[in-house]
Amino acid sequence: MLVEFLITALLIELTPGPNMAYLALLSANQGRLAGLRAVAGVTAGLGFYALLAAAGLGTVVRDTPQLLALLRAAGVVYLLYLAFEAWAPQRENSPARSPTGWQSPFWRGFLTNVLNAKAAIFYTLLLPRFIDPGAGQIGAQALGLGAVHLTVASLVHLSIVLGASRAHAVVAGAQHQPFVRAGFALALVATALWLALP
C-alpha cells in the first residue's frame, strides 16, 4: 500500500500545476534563494492540508463542493494578482531588499499552495483511499502518509527550483527584464486559466 501511495504522490507532483509554475518562474526571475524560501512556504501549505486530513476535517472539504469551488476561484484570483504584480515595473529584489511579511516568497508559496485546489483534492479524495480503517489510528496513518507526500513534494519542488534558478543569470540582465516580466505574467495567467477549468 505504501509503494502505491508513493507512486501516486510522485505522479501527482510531476503533474503541472500552480506550485510547479510559480516555483519555476520565481526561481528563474529572482534566483535560488527566493525559490528555496517559496519551497518552504509550499511545504508548509501542504502540511496544513496534512493536518486537516489527520484531524478528519478533510471529509468536510470533500463533502462540500462549494468549498472546493471557492478554493479554486480564490486560487485563480491569487495567481492573476501575482501576474499583475509581475507585469508591473520591476522593484528592487536583491537579498538585502527582499520582500518581507505577506509579500515574501515563503508566504506567497504558502498561499499559492493553500489556494491550490489540486492539493485540497489530493488530501480529501486520494489520501483517504490509502488509509486502512481496520488498522486503527486513522489520524496517525494520515500523518504518516502526509509525511511521505511532503517528502516527495519537497524533492520535486527543490529539483524545479535548482533547475530553474540556473536561468537566473541569463534573465537578470536589465535588457531582458521587460520580456521576463511579460513572460512571467503570461505564464501565471495561463496557469490561472488552467486552474479555472473544471
XYZ file of C-alpha atoms in Angstrom:
198
model
C 0.000 0.000 0.000
C 2.848 2.408 0.841
C 4.542 1.796 -2.516
C 1.285 2.521 -4.347
C 0.855 5.734 -2.365
C 4.459 6.751 -3.070
C 3.917 6.266 -6.813
C 0.623 8.172 -6.678
C 2.219 11.070 -4.779
C 5.089 11.235 -7.275
C 2.745 11.245 -10.269
C 0.610 13.975 -8.682
C 3.656 16.149 -8.002
C 5.005 15.669 -11.521
C 1.681 16.868 -12.950
C 1.955 20.566 -13.881
C 0.097 22.857 -11.522
C 0.238 26.231 -9.738
C 3.077 25.222 -7.415
C 5.309 23.981 -10.207
C 4.692 27.036 -12.379
C 5.169 29.526 -9.554
C 8.380 27.941 -8.262
C 9.947 27.688 -11.713
C 9.070 31.237 -12.690
C 10.107 32.719 -9.337
C 13.450 30.895 -9.322
C 14.284 31.920 -12.877
C 13.335 35.530 -12.152
C 14.652 36.071 -8.598
C 17.140 33.261 -8.090
C 17.679 30.169 -5.981
C 17.245 31.725 -2.538
C 13.803 33.102 -3.349
C 12.850 29.715 -4.803
C 14.019 27.860 -1.697
C 12.019 30.193 0.531
C 8.961 29.580 -1.613
C 9.507 25.801 -1.362
C 9.408 26.138 2.424
C 6.101 28.007 2.110
C 4.636 25.457 -0.295
C 5.665 22.650 2.056
C 4.011 24.456 4.975
C 0.848 24.745 2.882
C 0.892 21.015 2.184
C 1.489 20.415 5.889
C -1.639 22.464 6.598
C -3.701 20.073 4.464
C -1.987 17.060 6.037
C -3.014 18.285 9.494
C -6.590 18.827 8.280
C -6.651 15.268 6.948
C -5.276 13.874 10.218
C -7.920 15.792 12.175
C -10.662 14.383 9.975
C -11.566 17.787 8.560
C -10.732 16.633 5.054
C -14.150 14.990 4.843
C -15.763 18.390 5.363
C -13.922 19.764 2.333
C -14.654 16.617 0.336
C -18.373 16.719 1.101
C -18.712 20.453 0.394
C -18.315 21.027 -3.357
C -18.925 24.748 -2.833
C -15.812 24.935 -0.640
C -13.671 23.299 -3.320
C -15.131 25.679 -5.907
C -14.336 28.617 -3.613
C -10.756 27.385 -3.168
C -10.370 27.065 -6.920
C -11.743 30.573 -7.526
C -9.515 32.074 -4.815
C -6.504 30.322 -6.323
C -7.303 31.743 -9.761
C -7.687 35.268 -8.374
C -4.415 34.992 -6.429
C -2.482 33.797 -9.479
C -3.927 36.669 -11.522
C -2.815 39.056 -8.765
C 0.712 37.627 -8.944
C 0.590 38.028 -12.743
C -0.407 41.682 -12.371
C 2.470 42.249 -9.946
C 4.892 40.549 -12.326
C 3.748 42.853 -15.128
C 4.213 45.985 -13.013
C 7.554 47.851 -13.148
C 10.326 45.832 -11.552
C 11.131 46.691 -7.957
C 14.394 46.108 -6.125
C 14.537 42.425 -5.170
C 18.116 41.891 -4.091
C 18.631 39.790 -0.934
C 19.191 42.938 1.106
C 15.871 44.429 -0.065
C 13.863 41.207 -0.433
C 10.130 41.419 0.343
C 9.067 40.599 3.878
C 5.837 39.658 5.589
C 2.990 38.521 3.330
C 4.980 39.689 0.284
C 7.858 37.289 0.999
C 8.416 34.188 -1.163
C 7.610 31.968 1.853
C 4.125 33.386 2.397
C 3.429 33.611 -1.309
C 4.379 29.955 -1.656
C 2.176 29.107 1.308
C -0.838 30.971 -0.102
C -0.296 29.596 -3.602
C -0.488 26.108 -2.137
C -3.338 26.627 0.351
C -5.400 28.109 -2.504
C -4.425 25.198 -4.751
C -7.499 23.046 -5.350
C -5.220 20.205 -6.503
C -3.687 19.950 -3.029
C -7.115 20.023 -1.373
C -8.394 17.282 -3.679
C -5.313 15.149 -3.045
C -5.761 15.216 0.731
C -9.554 14.871 0.728
C -10.119 12.356 -2.063
C -6.924 10.436 -2.758
C -5.120 10.157 0.572
C -8.092 8.553 2.453
C -8.108 5.675 -0.055
C -4.731 4.567 1.279
C -5.832 4.530 4.919
C -6.734 1.146 6.401
C -9.656 1.611 8.821
C -9.042 -1.849 10.256
C -5.560 -0.868 11.384
C -6.911 1.883 13.657
C -5.198 5.181 14.437
C -6.653 6.873 11.374
C -5.100 10.213 12.297
C -1.637 8.693 12.695
C -1.962 6.931 9.347
C -2.980 10.195 7.696
C 0.001 11.990 9.245
C 2.359 9.233 8.105
C 1.077 9.355 4.543
C 1.181 13.142 4.686
C 4.848 12.994 5.714
C 5.592 10.731 2.745
C 3.833 13.137 0.410
C 5.650 16.143 1.891
C 8.977 14.411 1.301
C 8.153 13.572 -2.315
C 6.751 17.041 -2.986
C 9.748 18.779 -1.423
C 12.203 16.773 -3.527
C 10.291 17.542 -6.725
C 9.978 21.235 -5.820
C 13.658 21.503 -4.917
C 14.570 19.974 -8.279
C 12.404 22.559 -10.041
C 13.991 25.433 -8.115
C 17.554 24.233 -8.676
C 16.916 23.712 -12.371
C 15.065 26.960 -12.984
C 17.483 29.076 -10.946
C 20.216 28.295 -13.477
C 18.395 30.586 -15.872
C 18.511 33.457 -13.366
C 21.852 34.794 -14.574
C 20.500 34.962 -18.120
C 17.189 36.673 -17.300
C 18.577 39.018 -14.643
C 20.094 41.442 -17.136
C 18.365 44.801 -17.289
C 17.817 44.494 -21.043
C 15.877 41.272 -20.503
C 13.657 42.481 -17.650
C 10.629 43.701 -19.680
C 10.491 40.378 -21.550
C 10.985 38.391 -18.352
C 8.194 40.281 -16.589
C 5.865 39.795 -19.553
C 6.688 36.093 -19.794
C 6.273 35.636 -16.039
C 2.885 37.377 -16.128
C 1.623 35.455 -19.159
C 2.711 32.123 -17.669
C 0.862 32.905 -14.425
C -2.256 33.919 -16.376
C -2.073 30.639 -18.323
C -1.745 28.710 -15.055
C -4.731 30.592 -13.605
C -6.817 29.732 -16.679
C -5.760 26.084 -16.413
C -6.763 26.069 -12.738
C -10.132 27.627 -13.606
C -11.032 24.720 -15.877
C -13.480 22.250 -14.239
